[in-house]
Coordinates of C-alpha atoms and ligand atoms in Angstrom, one line a residue:
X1 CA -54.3 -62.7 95.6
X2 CA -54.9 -60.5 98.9
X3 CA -56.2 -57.9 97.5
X4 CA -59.4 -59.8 96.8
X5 CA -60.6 -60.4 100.4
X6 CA -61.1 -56.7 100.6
X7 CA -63.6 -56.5 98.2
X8 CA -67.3 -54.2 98.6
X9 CA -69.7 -54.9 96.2
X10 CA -66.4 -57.1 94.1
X11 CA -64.8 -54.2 93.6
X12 CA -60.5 -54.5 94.7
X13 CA -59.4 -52.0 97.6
X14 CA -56.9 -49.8 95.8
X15 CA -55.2 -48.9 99.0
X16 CA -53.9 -52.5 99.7
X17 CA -51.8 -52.4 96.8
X18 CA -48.1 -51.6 97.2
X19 CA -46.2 -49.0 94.6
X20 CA -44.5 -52.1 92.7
X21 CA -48.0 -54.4 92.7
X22 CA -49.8 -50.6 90.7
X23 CA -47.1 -50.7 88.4
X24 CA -47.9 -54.6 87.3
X25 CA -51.8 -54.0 87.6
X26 CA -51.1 -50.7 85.3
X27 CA -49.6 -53.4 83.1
X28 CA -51.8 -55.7 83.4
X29 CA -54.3 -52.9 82.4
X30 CA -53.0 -51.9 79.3
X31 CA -51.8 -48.5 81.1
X32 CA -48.2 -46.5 81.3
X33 CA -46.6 -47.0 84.9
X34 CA -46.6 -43.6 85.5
X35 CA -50.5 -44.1 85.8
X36 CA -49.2 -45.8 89.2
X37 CA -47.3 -43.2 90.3
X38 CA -50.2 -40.7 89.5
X39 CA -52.6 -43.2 91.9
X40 CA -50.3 -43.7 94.7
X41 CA -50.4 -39.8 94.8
X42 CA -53.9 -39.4 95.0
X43 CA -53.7 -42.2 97.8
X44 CA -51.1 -42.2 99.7
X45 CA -50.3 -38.3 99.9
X46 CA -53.3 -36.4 99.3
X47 CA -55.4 -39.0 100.7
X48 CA -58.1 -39.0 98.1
X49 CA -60.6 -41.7 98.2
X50 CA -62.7 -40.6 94.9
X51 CA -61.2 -42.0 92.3
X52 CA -63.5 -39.7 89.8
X53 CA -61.4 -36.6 91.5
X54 CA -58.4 -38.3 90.2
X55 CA -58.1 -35.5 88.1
X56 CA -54.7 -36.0 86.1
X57 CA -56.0 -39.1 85.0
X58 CA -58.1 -39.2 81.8
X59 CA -61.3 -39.8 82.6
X60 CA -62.1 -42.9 80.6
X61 CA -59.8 -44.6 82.9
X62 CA -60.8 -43.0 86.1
X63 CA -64.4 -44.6 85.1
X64 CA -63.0 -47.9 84.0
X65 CA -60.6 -47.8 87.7
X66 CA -64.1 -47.1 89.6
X67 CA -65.9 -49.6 87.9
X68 CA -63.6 -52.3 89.3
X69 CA -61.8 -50.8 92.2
X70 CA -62.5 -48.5 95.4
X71 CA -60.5 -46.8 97.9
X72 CA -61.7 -47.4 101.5
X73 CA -60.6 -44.9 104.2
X74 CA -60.1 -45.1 107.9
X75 CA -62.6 -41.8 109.8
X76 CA -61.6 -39.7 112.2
X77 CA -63.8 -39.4 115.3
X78 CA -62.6 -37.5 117.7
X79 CA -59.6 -35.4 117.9
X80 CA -58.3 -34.8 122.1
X81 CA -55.4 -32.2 122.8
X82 CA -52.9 -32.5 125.4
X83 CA -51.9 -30.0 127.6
X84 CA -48.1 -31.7 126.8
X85 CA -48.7 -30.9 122.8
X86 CA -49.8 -34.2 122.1
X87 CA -52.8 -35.0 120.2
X88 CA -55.3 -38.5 120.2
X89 CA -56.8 -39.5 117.8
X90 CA -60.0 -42.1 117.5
X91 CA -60.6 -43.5 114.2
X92 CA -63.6 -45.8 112.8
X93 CA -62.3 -48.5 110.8
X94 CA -64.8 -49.4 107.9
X95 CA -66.7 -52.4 109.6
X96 CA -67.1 -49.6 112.3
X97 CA -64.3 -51.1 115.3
X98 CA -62.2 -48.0 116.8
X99 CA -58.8 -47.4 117.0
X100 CA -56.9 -45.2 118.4
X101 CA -53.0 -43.2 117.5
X102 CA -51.4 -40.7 118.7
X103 CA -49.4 -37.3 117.7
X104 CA -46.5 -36.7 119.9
X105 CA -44.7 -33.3 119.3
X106 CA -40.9 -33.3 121.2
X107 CA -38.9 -30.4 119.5
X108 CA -38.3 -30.9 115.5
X109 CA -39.9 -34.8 115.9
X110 CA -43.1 -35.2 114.8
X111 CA -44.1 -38.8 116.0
X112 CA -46.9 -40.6 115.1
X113 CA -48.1 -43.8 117.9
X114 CA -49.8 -46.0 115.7
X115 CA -52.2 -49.3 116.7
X116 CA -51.7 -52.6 114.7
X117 CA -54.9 -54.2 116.2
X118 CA -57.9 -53.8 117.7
X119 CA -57.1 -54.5 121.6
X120 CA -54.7 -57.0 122.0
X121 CA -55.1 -60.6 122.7
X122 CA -51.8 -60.8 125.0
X123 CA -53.1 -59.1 128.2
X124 CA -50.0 -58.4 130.0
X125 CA -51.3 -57.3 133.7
X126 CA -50.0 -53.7 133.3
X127 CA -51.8 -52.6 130.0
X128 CA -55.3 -51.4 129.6
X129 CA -55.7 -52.6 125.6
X130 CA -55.1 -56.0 127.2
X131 CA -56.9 -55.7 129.6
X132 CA -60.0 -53.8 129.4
X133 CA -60.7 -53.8 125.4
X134 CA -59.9 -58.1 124.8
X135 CA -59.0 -58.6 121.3
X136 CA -61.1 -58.0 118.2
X137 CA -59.0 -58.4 114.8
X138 CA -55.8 -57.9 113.1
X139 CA -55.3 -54.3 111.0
X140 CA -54.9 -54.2 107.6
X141 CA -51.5 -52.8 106.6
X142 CA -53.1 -50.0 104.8
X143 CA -55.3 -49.2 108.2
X144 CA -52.1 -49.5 109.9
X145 CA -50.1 -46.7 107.4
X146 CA -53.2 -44.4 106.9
X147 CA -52.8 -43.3 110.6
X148 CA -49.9 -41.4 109.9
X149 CA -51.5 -40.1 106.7
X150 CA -54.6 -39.0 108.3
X151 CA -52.9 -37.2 111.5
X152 CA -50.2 -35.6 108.9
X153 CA -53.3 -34.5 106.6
X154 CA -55.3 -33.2 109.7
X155 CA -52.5 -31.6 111.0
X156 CA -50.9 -30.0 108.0
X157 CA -47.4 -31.2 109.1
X158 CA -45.1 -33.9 107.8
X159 CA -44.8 -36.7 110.5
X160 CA -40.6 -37.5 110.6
X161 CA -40.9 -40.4 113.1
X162 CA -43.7 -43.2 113.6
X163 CA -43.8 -45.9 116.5
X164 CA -45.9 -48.8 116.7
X165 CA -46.8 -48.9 120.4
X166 CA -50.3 -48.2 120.4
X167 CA -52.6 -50.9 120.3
X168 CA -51.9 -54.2 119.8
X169 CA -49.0 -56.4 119.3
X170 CA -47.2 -55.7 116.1
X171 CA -45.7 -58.9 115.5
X172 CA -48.9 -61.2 115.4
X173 CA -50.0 -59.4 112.6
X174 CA -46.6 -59.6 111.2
X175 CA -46.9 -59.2 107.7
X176 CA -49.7 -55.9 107.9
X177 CA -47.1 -54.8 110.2
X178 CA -44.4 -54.3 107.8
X179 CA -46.2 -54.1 104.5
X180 CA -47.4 -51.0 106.6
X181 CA -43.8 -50.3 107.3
X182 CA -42.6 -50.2 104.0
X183 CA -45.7 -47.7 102.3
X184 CA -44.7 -45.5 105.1
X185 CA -41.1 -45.9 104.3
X186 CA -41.7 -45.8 100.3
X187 CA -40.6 -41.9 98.8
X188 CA -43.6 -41.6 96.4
X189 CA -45.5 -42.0 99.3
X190 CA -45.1 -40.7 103.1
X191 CA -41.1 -41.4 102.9
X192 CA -40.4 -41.4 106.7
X193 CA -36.9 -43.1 107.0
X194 CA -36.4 -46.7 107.9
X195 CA -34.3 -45.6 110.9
X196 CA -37.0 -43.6 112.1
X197 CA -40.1 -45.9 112.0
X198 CA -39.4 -48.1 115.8
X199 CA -41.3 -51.6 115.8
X200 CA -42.1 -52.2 119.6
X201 CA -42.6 -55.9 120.8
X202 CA -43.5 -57.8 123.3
X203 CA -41.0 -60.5 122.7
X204 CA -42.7 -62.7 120.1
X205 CA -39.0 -64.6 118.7
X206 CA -40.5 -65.4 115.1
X207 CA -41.2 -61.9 114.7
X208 CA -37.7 -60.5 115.8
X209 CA -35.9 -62.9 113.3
X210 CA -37.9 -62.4 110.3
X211 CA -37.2 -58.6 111.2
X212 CA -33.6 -59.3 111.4
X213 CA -34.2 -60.5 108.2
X214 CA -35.8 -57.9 106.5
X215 CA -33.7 -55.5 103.9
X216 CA -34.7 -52.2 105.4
X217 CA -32.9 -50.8 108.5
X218 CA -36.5 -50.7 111.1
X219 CA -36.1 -50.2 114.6
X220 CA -36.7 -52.6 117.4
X221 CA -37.9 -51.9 120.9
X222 CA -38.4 -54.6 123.5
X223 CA -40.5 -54.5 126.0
X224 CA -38.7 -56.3 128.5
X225 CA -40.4 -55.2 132.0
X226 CA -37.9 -58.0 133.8
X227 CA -35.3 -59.6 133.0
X228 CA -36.1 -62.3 135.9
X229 CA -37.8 -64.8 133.9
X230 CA -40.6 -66.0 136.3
X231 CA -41.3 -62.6 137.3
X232 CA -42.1 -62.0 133.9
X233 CA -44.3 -64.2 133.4
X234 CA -46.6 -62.9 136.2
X235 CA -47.0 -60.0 134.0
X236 CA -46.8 -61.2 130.0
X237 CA -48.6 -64.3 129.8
X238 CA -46.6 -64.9 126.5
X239 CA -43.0 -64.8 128.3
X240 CA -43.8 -68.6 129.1
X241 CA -43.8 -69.5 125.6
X242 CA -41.0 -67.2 124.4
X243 CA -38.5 -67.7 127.3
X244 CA -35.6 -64.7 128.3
X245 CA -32.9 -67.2 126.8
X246 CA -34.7 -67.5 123.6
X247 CA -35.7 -63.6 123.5
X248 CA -31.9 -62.8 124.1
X249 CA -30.8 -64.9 120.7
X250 CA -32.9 -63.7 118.6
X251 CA -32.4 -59.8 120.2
X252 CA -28.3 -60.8 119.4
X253 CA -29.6 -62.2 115.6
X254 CA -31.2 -58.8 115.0
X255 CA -28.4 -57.1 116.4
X256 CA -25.9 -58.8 114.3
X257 CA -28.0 -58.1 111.3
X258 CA -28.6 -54.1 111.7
X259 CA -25.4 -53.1 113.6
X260 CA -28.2 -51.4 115.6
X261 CA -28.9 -50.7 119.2
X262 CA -32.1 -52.1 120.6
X263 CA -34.4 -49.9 122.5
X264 CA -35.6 -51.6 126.1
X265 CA -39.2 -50.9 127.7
X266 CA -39.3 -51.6 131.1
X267 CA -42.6 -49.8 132.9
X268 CA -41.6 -49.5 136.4
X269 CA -43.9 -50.9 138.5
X270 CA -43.0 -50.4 142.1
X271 CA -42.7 -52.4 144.4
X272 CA -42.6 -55.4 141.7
X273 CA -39.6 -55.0 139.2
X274 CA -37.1 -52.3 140.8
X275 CA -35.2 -54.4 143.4
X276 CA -31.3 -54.6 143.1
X277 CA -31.6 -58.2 142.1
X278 CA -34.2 -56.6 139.3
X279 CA -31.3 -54.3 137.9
X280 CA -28.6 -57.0 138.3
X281 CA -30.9 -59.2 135.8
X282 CA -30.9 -56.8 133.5
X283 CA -27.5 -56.4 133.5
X284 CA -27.0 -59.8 132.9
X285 CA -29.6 -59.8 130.3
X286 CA -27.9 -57.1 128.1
X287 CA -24.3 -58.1 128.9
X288 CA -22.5 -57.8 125.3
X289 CA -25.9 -56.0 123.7
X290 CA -25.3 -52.0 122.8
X291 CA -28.3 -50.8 124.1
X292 CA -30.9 -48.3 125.3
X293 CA -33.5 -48.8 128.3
X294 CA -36.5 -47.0 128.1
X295 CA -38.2 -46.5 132.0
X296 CA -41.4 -46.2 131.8
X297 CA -43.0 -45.1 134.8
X298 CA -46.9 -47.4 135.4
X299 CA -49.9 -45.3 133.8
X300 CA -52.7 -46.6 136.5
X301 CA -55.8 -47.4 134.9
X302 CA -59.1 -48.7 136.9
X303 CA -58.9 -52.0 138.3
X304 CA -54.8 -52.5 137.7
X305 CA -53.2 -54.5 140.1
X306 CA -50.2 -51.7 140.4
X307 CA -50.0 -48.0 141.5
X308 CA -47.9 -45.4 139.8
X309 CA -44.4 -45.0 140.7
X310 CA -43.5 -42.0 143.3
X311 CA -41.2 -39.6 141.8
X312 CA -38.6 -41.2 144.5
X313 CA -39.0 -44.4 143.3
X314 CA -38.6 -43.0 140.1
X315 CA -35.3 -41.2 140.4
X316 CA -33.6 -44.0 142.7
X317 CA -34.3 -47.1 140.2
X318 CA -33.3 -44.3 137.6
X319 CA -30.0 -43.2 138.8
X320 CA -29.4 -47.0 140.1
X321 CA -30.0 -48.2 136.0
X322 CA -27.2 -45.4 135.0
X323 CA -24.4 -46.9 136.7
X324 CA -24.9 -49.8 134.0
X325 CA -22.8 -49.5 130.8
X326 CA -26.0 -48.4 128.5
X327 CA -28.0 -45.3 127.7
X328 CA -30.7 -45.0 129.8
X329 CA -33.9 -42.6 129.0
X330 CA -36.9 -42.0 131.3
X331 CA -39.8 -41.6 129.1
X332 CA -41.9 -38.4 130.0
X333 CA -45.5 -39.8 129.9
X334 CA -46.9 -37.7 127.3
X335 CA -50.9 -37.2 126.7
X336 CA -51.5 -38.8 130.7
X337 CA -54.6 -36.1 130.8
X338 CA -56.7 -36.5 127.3
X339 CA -55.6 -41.0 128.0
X340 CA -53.1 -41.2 125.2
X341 CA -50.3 -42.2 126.8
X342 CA -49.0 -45.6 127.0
X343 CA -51.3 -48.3 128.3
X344 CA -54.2 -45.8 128.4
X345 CA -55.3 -46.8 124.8
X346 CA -58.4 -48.1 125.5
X347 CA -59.5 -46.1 128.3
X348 CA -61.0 -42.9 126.4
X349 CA -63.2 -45.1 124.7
X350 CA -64.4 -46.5 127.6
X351 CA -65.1 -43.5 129.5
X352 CA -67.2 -42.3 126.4
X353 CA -69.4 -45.5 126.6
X354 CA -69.4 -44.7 130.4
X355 CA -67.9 -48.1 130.9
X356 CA -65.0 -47.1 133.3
X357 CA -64.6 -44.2 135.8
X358 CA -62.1 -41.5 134.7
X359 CA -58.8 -42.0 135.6
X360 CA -57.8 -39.3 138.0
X361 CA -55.4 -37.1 137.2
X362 CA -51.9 -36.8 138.4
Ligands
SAH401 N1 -47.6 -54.7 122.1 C1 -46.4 -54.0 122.0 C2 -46.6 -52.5 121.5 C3 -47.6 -51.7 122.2 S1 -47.4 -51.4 124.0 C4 -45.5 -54.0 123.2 O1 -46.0 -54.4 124.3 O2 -44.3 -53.7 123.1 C5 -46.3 -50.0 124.0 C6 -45.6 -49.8 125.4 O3 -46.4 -49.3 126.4 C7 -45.0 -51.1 125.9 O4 -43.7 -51.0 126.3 C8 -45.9 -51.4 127.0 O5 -45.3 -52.2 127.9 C9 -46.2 -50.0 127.6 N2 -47.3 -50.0 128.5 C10 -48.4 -50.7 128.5 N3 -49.2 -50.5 129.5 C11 -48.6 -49.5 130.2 C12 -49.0 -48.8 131.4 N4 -50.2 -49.0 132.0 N5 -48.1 -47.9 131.9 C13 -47.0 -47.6 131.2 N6 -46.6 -48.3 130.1 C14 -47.4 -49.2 129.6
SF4_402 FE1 -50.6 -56.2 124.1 FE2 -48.4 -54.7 124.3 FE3 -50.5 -54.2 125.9 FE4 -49.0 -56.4 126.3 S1 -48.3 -54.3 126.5 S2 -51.3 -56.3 126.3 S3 -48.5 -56.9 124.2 S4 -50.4 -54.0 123.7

C-alpha cells in the first residue's frame, strides 16, 4: 500500500490518504465513517497536524490514531510581498528540500502557483528551475495540495483557482499530480472546482492522454514556445522525444474528451520565436483546435542565453498573433520584483544562499 513508504518511526502519514481510502481505514478500524469526515476536517481544512487536538473525536481513539498514525506538514519559511499583490511563498518539505508557490490576486481570483517537484529535471534553456536548481525529487500529492491549504490558512482567504506552473513538470510525477488534483477538487476538503484547477505541461504525450482520460473536467495548458519543431528543440530538450505531430494528437484526444479549449504558453523570446514564419507555425499548429495562447514575455535570470522582450517587440508579435482566429492573452508578469514570477522559481533561494547576483529590476 502507498501509504506505508511514508512512514516515521512506522507510524502511516494520515495526510496521504484520500476521503474514500479514511472511510475504508475507518472500517477497517472498527469506526463510523463519519470518523473520516471528522479527520479530513481537522486535515485538510483546518490544517491540524496534532491528532490529540482532534477534539470531536473521543479521545480513546485519538490515542489509538496517534499510536499508529501521524500527520506530517509542509513549513513555511519565508513569506515575500509583491508590489503587484502577489505573495511567495518558501516552504520546507520534511526531509528539509524547499519549494516554492505562489499567491496571485487578479480581481475576485484568488490563484494559488503551486510546484510538483523539487527543480525540474527537463531544463528547457529559458527557465531558471531547470536550470539553476537541477532536479532533486518528485512531490508527494499531499505536499503538492497542502500549498494551497497553507497559503489559504496564512492568508485567511479561500483560494478559487490553482495552477500548477511552479516548479517542476507536473506530468512526470503524474499520479502525485492528480491525486493532488482531486483533494483539492474534493468538497469536504478545499473544493476548488475542476474547471478552475489548470495543469500546465511541457508536452509530455502520456500525460496529456491519461488526462484526457480522467473523469473530472481539469484544465490543460501547453507550453508550446514554437510551433517549428527543430526550433523547439533548441529550447526543450524533451520536444525530441515527444515530437509537434505527436503533441498535436494527443492535444486533439484531450480536446475531444473535455469539449475544452486548451490554454498555449509561448514565452516570447526575441529575436528567437517571433518571426512571421514563427506565427504562421502556430497557426498551422492549432488549425481546427479552439484555443487560447498565453504570451509570456522572457523573465531574464543570470546566465540565460536570452534578454527580455522590449515592450515593442511585445506589442508587434502581440497584435500580429490577434489577427489568428484564437483568443490571445498577454500574461502580465506578476511578482517580477520579490522572483515569483514565472521562471524565477529558483532564484530567491539562490540569492538567499548568495549563490546568484540579484536580478535587476525592470
Ligand atoms: N513544467 C511545466 C510547468 C511549470 S513552468 C511547464 O513547463 O509547462 C510554467 C510556465 O512558465 C511555462 O509556460 C514556462 O515555459 C514558463 N517559463 C519558464 N521560464 C520562464 C521565463 N524565464 N520567463 C517567462 N516564462 C517562463
Ligand atoms: Fe521544467 Fe517547465 Fe522549467 Fe521546462 S519550463 S525546465 S519543464 S519547469
Amino acid at each position: 500500500m502507498e501509504q506505508v513508504k511514508n512512514t516515521v518511526e512506522d507510524k502511516k502519514n494520515l495526510k496521504s490518504f484520500s476521503f474514500r481510502e479514511l472511510v475504508s481505514l475507518m472500517r477497517d478500524m472498527g469506526e463510523k465513517p463519519y470518523r473520516a469526515t471528522q479527520i479530513f476536517n481537522w486535515i485538510w481544512r483546518k490544517g491540524e497536524t496534532d491528532i490529540m487536538k482532534f477534539s470531536d473525536i473521543k479521545k480513546s481513539f485519538r490515542e489509538r490514531l496517534a499510536e499508529e498514525f501521524f500527520v506530517p506538514s509542509i513549513v513555511e519559511k519565508q513569506r515575500v510581498e509583491s508590489e503587484d499583490g502577489s505573495v511567495k511563498f518558501i516552504f520546507e518539505l520534511p526531509d528539509g528540500h524547499e519549494i516554492e508557490s505562489v499567491f496571485i490576486p487578479d480581481r475576485g481570483r484568488k490563484t494559488v502557483c503551486v510546484s510538483t517537484q523539487v527543480g525540474c529535471p527537463i531544463g528547457c534553456k529559458f527557465c531558471a528551475t531547470g536550470l539553476l536548481l537541477g532536479y532533486k525529487r518528485n512531490l508527494e500529492a499531499w505536499e503538492i495540495a497542502e500549498q494551497v491549504l497553507r497559503i489559504s490558512l496564512a492568508l485567511g482567504i479561500r483560494i478559487t483557482n490553482v495552477v500548477y506552473m511552479g516548479m517542476g513538470e507536473p506530468f512526470l510525477n503524474y499520479e502525485a499530480t492528480i491525486r493532488s488534483a482531486e483533494l483539492l477538487n474534493d468538497d469536504r476538503a478545499l473544493n476548488i472546482g475542476a474547471r478552475k484547477i489548470t495543469i500546465s505541461t511541457v508536452g509530455i504525450v502520456p500525460g496529456i492522454y491519461k488526462l484526457a482520460a480522467h473523469p473530472r473536467q481539469f484544465k490543460l495548458a501547453i507550453s508550446l514556445h514554437s510551433a517549428i519543431q527543430s526550433k523547439r528543440e533548441k529550447i526543450i530538450p524533451v520536444a525530441r522525444r515527444f515530437p509537434l505531430k505527436e503533441l498535436r494528437k494527443a492535444i486533439f484526444s484531450y480536446y475531444h474528451a473535455k469539449k475544452r479549449f486548451v490554454t498555449f504558453e509561448y514565452v516570447l523570446l526575441p529575436g528567437f520565436n517571433d518571426s512571421d514564419e514563427d506565427i504562421e507555425a502556430i497557426d498551422s499548429f492549432l488549425k481546427g483546435l479552439p484555443s487560447k495562447i498565453n504570451i509570456i514575455p522572457f523573465n531574464p535570470f543570470p546566465g540565460s542565453d536570452f534578454r527580455a522582450p522590449t515592450d515593442d517587440e511585445i506589442y508587434r508579435f502581440y497584435t500580429k498573433l490577434m489577427k489568428l482566429p484564437y483568443t490571445v492573452t498577454l500574461r502580465k508578469s506578476k511578482g517580477q520584483d520579490v522572483k515569483a514570477a514565472c521562471g524565477q522559481l529558483a532564484l530567491f533561494g539562490y540569492q538567499r544562499k548568495g549563490m546568484v547576483k540579484p536580478v535587476v529590476k525592470r
